[in-house]
PDB file of C-alpha atoms in Angstrom:
ATOM      1  CA  MET A   1       5.624  21.396   3.147  1.00 48.00           C
ATOM      2  CA  ARG A   2       8.470  19.191   4.395  1.00 49.00           C
ATOM      3  CA  MET A   3       6.433  16.113   3.410  1.00 48.00           C
ATOM      4  CA  LEU A   4       5.973  17.525  -0.112  1.00 45.00           C
ATOM      5  CA  ARG A   5       9.705  18.269  -0.477  1.00 50.00           C
ATOM      6  CA  THR A   6      10.558  14.749   0.699  1.00 47.00           C
ATOM      7  CA  LEU A   7       8.139  13.185  -1.791  1.00 48.00           C
ATOM      8  CA  THR A   8       9.396  15.356  -4.635  1.00 46.00           C
ATOM      9  CA  SER A   9      13.083  14.593  -4.111  1.00 49.00           C
ATOM     10  CA  THR A  10      12.461  10.874  -3.559  1.00 48.00           C
ATOM     11  CA  ALA A  11      10.294  10.642  -6.666  1.00 46.00           C
ATOM     12  CA  ALA A  12      13.023  12.266  -8.735  1.00 45.00           C
ATOM     13  CA  ILE A  13      15.481   9.625  -7.543  1.00 44.00           C
ATOM     14  CA  LEU A  14      12.993   6.804  -8.188  1.00 46.00           C
ATOM     15  CA  GLY A  15      12.255   8.175 -11.618  1.00 46.00           C
ATOM     16  CA  THR A  16      15.932   8.213 -12.479  1.00 43.00           C
ATOM     17  CA  LEU A  17      16.365   4.649 -11.218  1.00 42.00           C
ATOM     18  CA  GLY A  18      13.324   3.474 -13.161  1.00 43.00           C
ATOM     19  CA  ILE A  19      14.680   4.988 -16.361  1.00 39.00           C
ATOM     20  CA  LEU A  20      18.181   3.648 -15.864  1.00 40.00           C
ATOM     21  CA  ALA A  21      16.825   0.165 -15.174  1.00 40.00           C
ATOM     22  CA  SER A  22      15.079   0.101 -18.525  1.00 38.00           C
ATOM     23  CA  PRO A  23      17.009  -0.684 -21.700  1.00 40.00           C
ATOM     24  CA  ALA A  24      14.654   1.241 -23.987  1.00 42.00           C
ATOM     25  CA  GLY A  25      11.213   2.802 -24.171  1.00 54.00           C
ATOM     26  CA  ALA A  26       9.603   5.505 -22.072  1.00 73.00           C
ATOM     27  CA  ALA A  27       8.367   6.243 -18.590  1.00 88.00           C
ATOM     28  CA  ASP A  28       5.550   8.362 -17.173  1.00 92.00           C
ATOM     29  CA  LEU A  29       5.995  10.514 -14.090  1.00 95.00           C
ATOM     30  CA  TYR A  30       2.832  10.703 -12.017  1.00 97.00           C
ATOM     31  CA  PHE A  31       1.202  12.132  -8.921  1.00 97.00           C
ATOM     32  CA  ALA A  32      -1.478  10.233  -7.013  1.00 97.00           C
ATOM     33  CA  GLY A  33      -3.933  11.431  -4.383  1.00 97.00           C
ATOM     34  CA  ARG A  34      -5.238   8.781  -1.993  1.00 97.00           C
ATOM     35  CA  ALA A  35      -7.980   8.526   0.632  1.00 97.00           C
ATOM     36  CA  GLY A  36      -9.829   5.782   2.461  1.00 97.00           C
ATOM     37  CA  PHE A  37     -10.303   4.270   5.882  1.00 95.00           C
ATOM     38  CA  SER A  38      -8.048   2.247   8.138  1.00 96.00           C
ATOM     39  CA  ASN A  39      -9.092  -0.552  10.510  1.00 96.00           C
ATOM     40  CA  GLY A  40      -6.450  -0.673  13.225  1.00 95.00           C
ATOM     41  CA  THR A  41      -5.853  -3.550  15.640  1.00 94.00           C
ATOM     42  CA  ALA A  42      -3.819  -3.353  18.854  1.00 93.00           C
ATOM     43  CA  SER A  43      -2.567  -6.185  21.013  1.00 93.00           C
ATOM     44  CA  GLY A  44      -1.823  -4.334  24.268  1.00 91.00           C
ATOM     45  CA  ASN A  45       0.268  -5.379  27.243  1.00 91.00           C
ATOM     46  CA  GLY A  46       0.220  -3.133  30.333  1.00 89.00           C
ATOM     47  CA  THR A  47       2.058  -3.439  33.626  1.00 85.00           C
ATOM     48  CA  ASN A  48       1.210  -1.581  36.842  1.00 80.00           C
ATOM     49  CA  MET A  49       3.998  -1.709  39.435  1.00 78.00           C
ATOM     50  CA  LEU A  50       1.435  -1.974  42.250  1.00 76.00           C
ATOM     51  CA  VAL A  51      -0.422  -4.916  40.703  1.00 71.00           C
ATOM     52  CA  GLY A  52       2.603  -6.673  39.225  1.00 69.00           C
ATOM     53  CA  PRO A  53       1.405  -9.093  36.512  1.00 73.00           C
ATOM     54  CA  SER A  54       1.107  -7.884  32.943  1.00 80.00           C
ATOM     55  CA  LEU A  55      -2.430  -7.305  31.695  1.00 84.00           C
ATOM     56  CA  LYS A  56      -3.044  -8.238  28.070  1.00 90.00           C
ATOM     57  CA  GLY A  57      -5.886  -7.625  25.661  1.00 92.00           C
ATOM     58  CA  ASP A  58      -6.894  -6.702  22.127  1.00 93.00           C
ATOM     59  CA  ASP A  59      -8.956  -3.892  20.680  1.00 94.00           C
ATOM     60  CA  GLY A  60      -9.710  -2.292  17.326  1.00 95.00           C
ATOM     61  CA  ASP A  61     -10.697   1.075  15.928  1.00 95.00           C
ATOM     62  CA  SER A  62     -11.297   2.735  12.553  1.00 96.00           C
ATOM     63  CA  SER A  63      -9.935   5.981  11.188  1.00 96.00           C
ATOM     64  CA  PRO A  64      -9.697   7.922   7.931  1.00 96.00           C
ATOM     65  CA  VAL A  65      -6.396   7.754   6.074  1.00 97.00           C
ATOM     66  CA  TYR A  66      -5.218  10.021   3.283  1.00 97.00           C
ATOM     67  CA  GLY A  67      -2.083  11.128   1.493  1.00 97.00           C
ATOM     68  CA  GLY A  68      -0.335  11.054  -1.849  1.00 96.00           C
ATOM     69  CA  ALA A  69       2.525   9.677  -3.886  1.00 97.00           C
ATOM     70  CA  LEU A  70       4.969  10.695  -6.583  1.00 97.00           C
ATOM     71  CA  GLY A  71       6.425   8.053  -8.842  1.00 96.00           C
ATOM     72  CA  VAL A  72       7.288   6.653 -12.228  1.00 94.00           C
ATOM     73  CA  ALA A  73       5.340   4.131 -14.322  1.00 94.00           C
ATOM     74  CA  VAL A  74       7.393   1.988 -16.699  1.00 90.00           C
ATOM     75  CA  PRO A  75       6.115  -0.785 -19.018  1.00 87.00           C
ATOM     76  CA  LEU A  76       7.217  -4.152 -17.677  1.00 81.00           C
ATOM     77  CA  SER A  77       8.586  -5.069 -21.112  1.00 74.00           C
ATOM     78  CA  ASP A  78      11.107  -2.232 -20.666  1.00 71.00           C
ATOM     79  CA  VAL A  79      12.049  -3.251 -17.139  1.00 69.00           C
ATOM     80  CA  ILE A  80      12.697  -6.892 -18.129  1.00 71.00           C
ATOM     81  CA  PRO A  81      15.028  -7.174 -21.142  1.00 66.00           C
ATOM     82  CA  TRP A  82      13.969 -10.708 -22.071  1.00 66.00           C
ATOM     83  CA  SER A  83      10.747 -12.222 -23.389  1.00 66.00           C
ATOM     84  CA  LEU A  84       8.933 -15.474 -22.668  1.00 67.00           C
ATOM     85  CA  ARG A  85       7.620 -18.315 -24.808  1.00 73.00           C
ATOM     86  CA  ILE A  86       4.032 -19.041 -23.769  1.00 72.00           C
ATOM     87  CA  PRO A  87       2.424 -22.280 -25.073  1.00 80.00           C
ATOM     88  CA  SER A  88      -1.250 -22.409 -26.020  1.00 80.00           C
ATOM     89  CA  PHE A  89      -3.533 -24.263 -23.604  1.00 80.00           C
ATOM     90  CA  ASP A  90      -7.171 -24.663 -22.526  1.00 83.00           C
ATOM     91  CA  VAL A  91      -8.565 -23.975 -19.059  1.00 82.00           C
ATOM     92  CA  PRO A  92     -11.849 -25.873 -18.320  1.00 85.00           C
ATOM     93  CA  TYR A  93     -14.356 -23.751 -16.405  1.00 80.00           C
ATOM     94  CA  TRP A  94     -17.601 -25.716 -17.033  1.00 82.00           C
ATOM     95  CA  PRO A  95     -18.338 -29.299 -18.121  1.00 84.00           C
ATOM     96  CA  GLY A  96     -17.709 -29.393 -21.840  1.00 80.00           C
ATOM     97  CA  ARG A  97     -16.497 -25.787 -21.962  1.00 84.00           C
ATOM     98  CA  ALA A  98     -12.990 -24.362 -21.721  1.00 82.00           C
ATOM     99  CA  MET A  99     -11.229 -21.051 -22.095  1.00 77.00           C
ATOM    100  CA  HIS A 100      -8.538 -21.117 -24.781  1.00 77.00           C
ATOM    101  CA  VAL A 101      -5.339 -19.226 -24.045  1.00 74.00           C
ATOM    102  CA  SER A 102      -3.308 -18.455 -27.156  1.00 73.00           C
ATOM    103  CA  GLY A 103       0.423 -18.729 -26.702  1.00 70.00           C
ATOM    104  CA  SER A 104       3.190 -16.555 -28.017  1.00 68.00           C
ATOM    105  CA  GLU A 105       6.751 -17.112 -29.192  1.00 66.00           C
ATOM    106  CA  ASP A 106       7.768 -13.646 -27.987  1.00 66.00           C
ATOM    107  CA  PHE A 107       5.618 -12.658 -25.029  1.00 66.00           C
ATOM    108  CA  ARG A 108       6.498  -9.080 -24.037  1.00 67.00           C
ATOM    109  CA  PHE A 109       3.999  -8.474 -21.210  1.00 71.00           C
ATOM    110  CA  PRO A 110       1.610  -6.295 -23.258  1.00 74.00           C
ATOM    111  CA  GLY A 111      -0.031  -3.639 -21.126  1.00 78.00           C
ATOM    112  CA  TRP A 112       1.753  -4.726 -17.941  1.00 85.00           C
ATOM    113  CA  SER A 113       3.023  -1.744 -15.970  1.00 90.00           C
ATOM    114  CA  THR A 114       5.534  -1.342 -13.140  1.00 92.00           C
ATOM    115  CA  LEU A 115       5.019   1.513 -10.677  1.00 95.00           C
ATOM    116  CA  ILE A 116       7.834   2.733  -8.431  1.00 95.00           C
ATOM    117  CA  GLU A 117       6.852   5.505  -6.040  1.00 97.00           C
ATOM    118  CA  ALA A 118       7.430   7.467  -2.848  1.00 97.00           C
ATOM    119  CA  GLU A 119       4.284   7.603  -0.730  1.00 98.00           C
ATOM    120  CA  ALA A 120       3.243   9.527   2.387  1.00 97.00           C
ATOM    121  CA  MET A 121       0.020   8.616   4.224  1.00 97.00           C
ATOM    122  CA  THR A 122      -1.378  10.227   7.377  1.00 96.00           C
ATOM    123  CA  GLY A 123      -4.660  10.858   9.182  1.00 95.00           C
ATOM    124  CA  ARG A 124      -4.611   7.583  11.136  1.00 96.00           C
ATOM    125  CA  GLU A 125      -5.921   8.233  14.667  1.00 96.00           C
ATOM    126  CA  PHE A 126      -6.868   5.161  16.695  1.00 95.00           C
ATOM    127  CA  ARG A 127      -8.238   4.840  20.219  1.00 95.00           C
ATOM    128  CA  PHE A 128      -7.741   1.476  21.884  1.00 94.00           C
ATOM    129  CA  SER A 129      -8.909   0.208  25.263  1.00 93.00           C
ATOM    130  CA  THR A 130      -7.326  -2.918  26.795  1.00 91.00           C
ATOM    131  CA  PRO A 131      -7.716  -4.488  30.261  1.00 89.00           C
ATOM    132  CA  GLY A 132      -6.268  -2.740  33.318  1.00 84.00           C
ATOM    133  CA  ALA A 133      -5.940  -3.601  37.006  1.00 78.00           C
ATOM    134  CA  SER A 134      -9.710  -3.188  37.366  1.00 79.00           C
ATOM    135  CA  PRO A 135     -12.698  -2.502  35.089  1.00 82.00           C
ATOM    136  CA  LEU A 136     -12.434   1.127  36.198  1.00 82.00           C
ATOM    137  CA  THR A 137      -8.805   1.488  35.103  1.00 85.00           C
ATOM    138  CA  PRO A 138      -8.393   0.113  31.546  1.00 90.00           C
ATOM    139  CA  TYR A 139      -5.417   1.129  29.452  1.00 91.00           C
ATOM    140  CA  ASN A 140      -6.807   3.778  27.114  1.00 93.00           C
ATOM    141  CA  SER A 141      -4.401   4.511  24.282  1.00 94.00           C
ATOM    142  CA  GLU A 142      -4.416   7.096  21.524  1.00 95.00           C
ATOM    143  CA  VAL A 143      -2.257   6.335  18.478  1.00 94.00           C
ATOM    144  CA  LYS A 144      -1.466   8.683  15.593  1.00 94.00           C
ATOM    145  CA  ALA A 145       0.516   7.228  12.691  1.00 94.00           C
ATOM    146  CA  THR A 146       2.104   8.643   9.523  1.00 95.00           C
ATOM    147  CA  SER A 147       3.991   6.506   7.014  1.00 95.00           C
ATOM    148  CA  PHE A 148       6.721   7.314   4.473  1.00 96.00           C
ATOM    149  CA  LEU A 149       7.199   4.326   2.188  1.00 97.00           C
ATOM    150  CA  ALA A 150       8.838   3.378  -1.098  1.00 97.00           C
ATOM    151  CA  ASN A 151       6.381   1.163  -2.999  1.00 97.00           C
ATOM    152  CA  VAL A 152       6.664  -1.162  -5.978  1.00 96.00           C
ATOM    153  CA  ARG A 153       3.456  -2.220  -7.732  1.00 96.00           C
ATOM    154  CA  LEU A 154       2.704  -4.399 -10.769  1.00 94.00           C
ATOM    155  CA  ASP A 155      -0.477  -3.793 -12.806  1.00 94.00           C
ATOM    156  CA  VAL A 156      -1.649  -6.697 -14.991  1.00 91.00           C
ATOM    157  CA  PRO A 157      -4.405  -6.214 -17.618  1.00 89.00           C
ATOM    158  CA  ILE A 158      -7.194  -8.811 -17.638  1.00 84.00           C
ATOM    159  CA  ARG A 159      -8.551  -8.011 -21.112  1.00 75.00           C
ATOM    160  CA  ALA A 160      -7.475 -11.344 -22.654  1.00 63.00           C
ATOM    161  CA  PRO A 161      -9.154 -13.691 -20.125  1.00 66.00           C
ATOM    162  CA  MET A 162     -12.265 -11.487 -19.981  1.00 65.00           C
ATOM    163  CA  THR A 163     -12.549 -11.585 -23.783  1.00 64.00           C
ATOM    164  CA  ALA A 164     -12.043 -15.363 -23.826  1.00 62.00           C
ATOM    165  CA  LEU A 165     -14.789 -15.855 -21.229  1.00 62.00           C
ATOM    166  CA  PHE A 166     -17.388 -13.280 -22.222  1.00 65.00           C
ATOM    167  CA  GLY A 167     -16.370 -11.953 -25.631  1.00 65.00           C
ATOM    168  CA  ARG A 168     -15.194  -8.415 -26.308  1.00 69.00           C
ATOM    169  CA  LEU A 169     -16.376  -5.964 -23.648  1.00 72.00           C
ATOM    170  CA  PRO A 170     -14.770  -2.602 -24.545  1.00 75.00           C
ATOM    171  CA  MET A 171     -15.647  -0.980 -21.230  1.00 76.00           C
ATOM    172  CA  LEU A 172     -13.564  -3.609 -19.399  1.00 76.00           C
ATOM    173  CA  ASP A 173     -10.480  -3.242 -21.607  1.00 80.00           C
ATOM    174  CA  PRO A 174      -8.823  -0.703 -19.265  1.00 86.00           C
ATOM    175  CA  LEU A 175      -9.351  -2.908 -16.177  1.00 89.00           C
ATOM    176  CA  THR A 176      -6.265  -4.260 -14.381  1.00 92.00           C
ATOM    177  CA  LEU A 177      -5.410  -6.236 -11.275  1.00 94.00           C
ATOM    178  CA  TYR A 178      -2.463  -5.102  -9.180  1.00 96.00           C
ATOM    179  CA  GLY A 179      -0.294  -6.258  -6.321  1.00 96.00           C
ATOM    180  CA  GLY A 180       2.765  -4.930  -4.581  1.00 96.00           C
ATOM    181  CA  GLY A 181       4.413  -3.853  -1.376  1.00 96.00           C
ATOM    182  CA  GLY A 182       6.443  -1.163   0.267  1.00 96.00           C
ATOM    183  CA  VAL A 183       9.035  -0.531   2.955  1.00 96.00           C
ATOM    184  CA  GLY A 184      10.072   2.614   4.770  1.00 95.00           C
ATOM    185  CA  MET A 185       9.558   4.443   8.033  1.00 94.00           C
ATOM    186  CA  GLY A 186       6.554   5.157  10.221  1.00 93.00           C
ATOM    187  CA  LEU A 187       6.207   8.117  12.592  1.00 93.00           C
ATOM    188  CA  THR A 188       3.919   7.118  15.455  1.00 93.00           C
ATOM    189  CA  ASP A 189       2.677   8.976  18.561  1.00 94.00           C
ATOM    190  CA  LEU A 190       1.403   6.928  21.509  1.00 93.00           C
ATOM    191  CA  LYS A 191      -0.408   8.306  24.553  1.00 94.00           C
ATOM    192  CA  THR A 192      -1.623   5.878  27.225  1.00 93.00           C
ATOM    193  CA  THR A 193      -3.391   6.215  30.579  1.00 91.00           C
ATOM    194  CA  ASP A 194      -5.001   3.788  33.009  1.00 88.00           C
ATOM    195  CA  THR A 195      -6.901   6.773  34.519  1.00 86.00           C
ATOM    196  CA  VAL A 196      -4.323   6.879  37.358  1.00 86.00           C
ATOM    197  CA  ASN A 197      -0.975   6.848  35.552  1.00 89.00           C
ATOM    198  CA  ALA A 198      -0.105   8.167  32.107  1.00 91.00           C
ATOM    199  CA  GLY A 199       2.727   8.187  29.603  1.00 92.00           C
ATOM    200  CA  SER A 200       3.517   9.115  26.024  1.00 92.00           C
ATOM    201  CA  ASP A 201       6.154   8.400  23.423  1.00 90.00           C
ATOM    202  CA  GLN A 202       6.980   9.142  19.805  1.00 90.00           C
ATOM    203  CA  SER A 203       8.840   6.672  17.604  1.00 88.00           C
ATOM    204  CA  PHE A 204      10.248   6.723  14.091  1.00 88.00           C
ATOM    205  CA  ALA A 205      10.730   3.096  13.123  1.00 87.00           C
ATOM    206  CA  PHE A 206      10.748   0.602  10.253  1.00 91.00           C
ATOM    207  CA  ALA A 207       7.347  -0.018   8.643  1.00 92.00           C
ATOM    208  CA  TYR A 208       6.096  -2.112   5.728  1.00 94.00           C
ATOM    209  CA  GLN A 209       2.935  -2.880   3.786  1.00 96.00           C
ATOM    210  CA  PHE A 210       1.398  -5.233   1.206  1.00 96.00           C
ATOM    211  CA  MET A 211      -1.285  -4.203  -1.275  1.00 97.00           C
ATOM    212  CA  ALA A 212      -3.701  -5.600  -3.856  1.00 97.00           C
ATOM    213  CA  GLY A 213      -6.675  -4.300  -5.802  1.00 97.00           C
ATOM    214  CA  VAL A 214      -8.117  -3.268  -9.140  1.00 96.00           C
ATOM    215  CA  GLY A 215      -7.213  -0.400 -11.429  1.00 95.00           C
ATOM    216  CA  TYR A 216      -9.012   1.343 -14.259  1.00 93.00           C
ATOM    217  CA  ALA A 217      -7.519   3.638 -16.908  1.00 92.00           C
ATOM    218  CA  ILE A 218     -10.009   6.481 -17.359  1.00 92.00           C
ATOM    219  CA  SER A 219      -7.670   7.905 -20.004  1.00 91.00           C
ATOM    220  CA  ASP A 220      -3.983   7.682 -20.872  1.00 87.00           C
ATOM    221  CA  GLN A 221      -3.270  10.275 -18.181  1.00 91.00           C
ATOM    222  CA  MET A 222      -5.886   9.465 -15.510  1.00 94.00           C
ATOM    223  CA  HIS A 223      -5.969   6.155 -13.635  1.00 95.00           C
ATOM    224  CA  LEU A 224      -8.307   5.107 -10.820  1.00 96.00           C
ATOM    225  CA  SER A 225      -7.492   2.395  -8.277  1.00 96.00           C
ATOM    226  CA  LEU A 226      -9.431   0.728  -5.479  1.00 97.00           C
ATOM    227  CA  GLY A 227      -7.712  -1.683  -3.174  1.00 96.00           C
ATOM    228  CA  TRP A 228      -6.713  -3.167   0.165  1.00 97.00           C
ATOM    229  CA  ARG A 229      -3.429  -2.889   1.996  1.00 96.00           C
ATOM    230  CA  TYR A 230      -1.981  -4.347   5.169  1.00 97.00           C
ATOM    231  CA  TYR A 231       0.144  -1.857   7.073  1.00 95.00           C
ATOM    232  CA  ASP A 232       2.311  -2.857  10.041  1.00 92.00           C
ATOM    233  CA  LEU A 233       3.115  -0.101  12.549  1.00 85.00           C
ATOM    234  CA  GLY A 234       5.359  -2.357  14.606  1.00 85.00           C
ATOM    235  CA  LYS A 235       5.603  -2.468  18.400  1.00 86.00           C
ATOM    236  CA  LEU A 236       5.063   0.698  20.432  1.00 87.00           C
ATOM    237  CA  LYS A 237       6.035   1.143  24.084  1.00 89.00           C
ATOM    238  CA  THR A 238       5.838   3.864  26.709  1.00 91.00           C
ATOM    239  CA  ASN A 239       6.523   4.169  30.432  1.00 89.00           C
ATOM    240  CA  LEU A 240       3.606   5.233  32.641  1.00 88.00           C
ATOM    241  CA  ASP A 241       5.551   7.505  34.962  1.00 85.00           C
ATOM    242  CA  GLN A 242       3.006  10.310  35.323  1.00 82.00           C
ATOM    243  CA  GLY A 243       1.185   9.075  38.451  1.00 79.00           C
ATOM    244  CA  PRO A 244       1.621   7.412  41.865  1.00 82.00           C
ATOM    245  CA  ASN A 245       2.085   3.852  40.535  1.00 79.00           C
ATOM    246  CA  PRO A 246       4.576   3.758  37.638  1.00 84.00           C
ATOM    247  CA  GLY A 247       4.317   1.055  35.028  1.00 86.00           C
ATOM    248  CA  SER A 248       4.621   0.509  31.296  1.00 90.00           C
ATOM    249  CA  PHE A 249       2.479  -0.202  28.273  1.00 91.00           C
ATOM    250  CA  SER A 250       3.330  -1.784  24.918  1.00 91.00           C
ATOM    251  CA  ALA A 251       1.249  -2.721  21.894  1.00 91.00           C
ATOM    252  CA  ASP A 252       1.673  -4.474  18.558  1.00 92.00           C
ATOM    253  CA  ILE A 253      -0.366  -2.440  16.081  1.00 91.00           C
ATOM    254  CA  SER A 254      -1.338  -3.197  12.500  1.00 94.00           C
ATOM    255  CA  ALA A 255      -4.035  -1.965  10.135  1.00 95.00           C
ATOM    256  CA  ASN A 256      -6.095  -3.231   7.220  1.00 97.00           C
ATOM    257  CA  GLU A 257      -6.775  -0.278   4.959  1.00 97.00           C
ATOM    258  CA  PHE A 258      -9.141   0.201   2.032  1.00 97.00           C
ATOM    259  CA  THR A 259      -8.199   3.139  -0.150  1.00 96.00           C
ATOM    260  CA  THR A 260      -9.023   4.705  -3.464  1.00 97.00           C
ATOM    261  CA  SER A 261      -6.391   6.454  -5.548  1.00 97.00           C
ATOM    262  CA  LEU A 262      -6.567   8.832  -8.492  1.00 97.00           C
ATOM    263  CA  ARG A 263      -3.318   8.880 -10.443  1.00 96.00           C
ATOM    264  CA  PHE A 264      -2.397  11.606 -12.928  1.00 96.00           C
ATOM    265  CA  HIS A 265       0.469  11.052 -15.397  1.00 95.00           C
ATOM    266  CA  PHE A 266       1.849  14.539 -15.898  1.00 92.00           C
ATOM    267  CA  TYR A 267       5.106  14.012 -17.838  1.00 92.00           C
ATOM    268  CA  HIS A 268       6.156  11.501 -20.494  1.00 87.00           C
ATOM    269  CA  VAL A 269       9.900  10.783 -20.486  1.00 83.00           C
ATOM    270  CA  PRO A 270      11.347   9.139 -23.636  1.00 75.00           C
ATOM    271  CA  PHE A 271      14.882   7.823 -23.377  1.00 58.00           C
ATOM    272  CA  PHE A 272      17.556   5.935 -25.239  1.00 45.00           C
ATOM    273  CA  GLY A 273      16.331   7.314 -28.537  1.00 41.00           C
ATOM    274  CA  ARG A 274      13.092   5.342 -28.681  1.00 43.00           C
ATOM    275  CA  ASP A 275       9.589   6.357 -27.619  1.00 41.00           C
TER     276      ASP A 275
END
């Protein structure tokens, strides 16, 4: 419930900012549900006070990831108050054949969309095993991670180049490519044991991500996305003080995630007297 209240209030603020940043036009408020899987990687570094030297190693694990977002979608032409002059040119793609790109004196980014959102993702549960003082005492770590990020994403339609290459394909008209990133906070739980000593810690620290993928407009209100994101959990550390030989363990953890998202535009907001 607290996660939902946080998303709702943050989305309201982002929606207001998105509207105020636009000189004219309209914005769509939306909710998105997301699910996929996360491939986590840990670079661990453990120290046992009895052994002395640090013991390093890498490991990986996979986990489901799921969550949602609330945000505002604004046409890029409304976010950027100026237009561009695009010259006409040809792009060769086969000997004797070229794709012609028609220019424009007043290019207004047709169909380009800017998404500003508050996102919460959870469900990540990784188990990593890195070298210990002996093969019988590896550092076994359990990591649970939740992220709260503010994302910005740009969706670019590819109808024009697809039409130039293959002719008109109506079913591909709603297809877009997107890219973006986000910053915020990550809540991470770390539990580590070398079978003799154990420790745990919880941290709430800076987190960030990058994303890219494809989108498809099922209708004006429903949009489907499939993409990749790189999420950095940062460096986690805990003292192993539950045992006869105290020590410490730290790990740099990141994840490559592949998620699908279904976005529903539930409210159309006209402003500045023009729809």
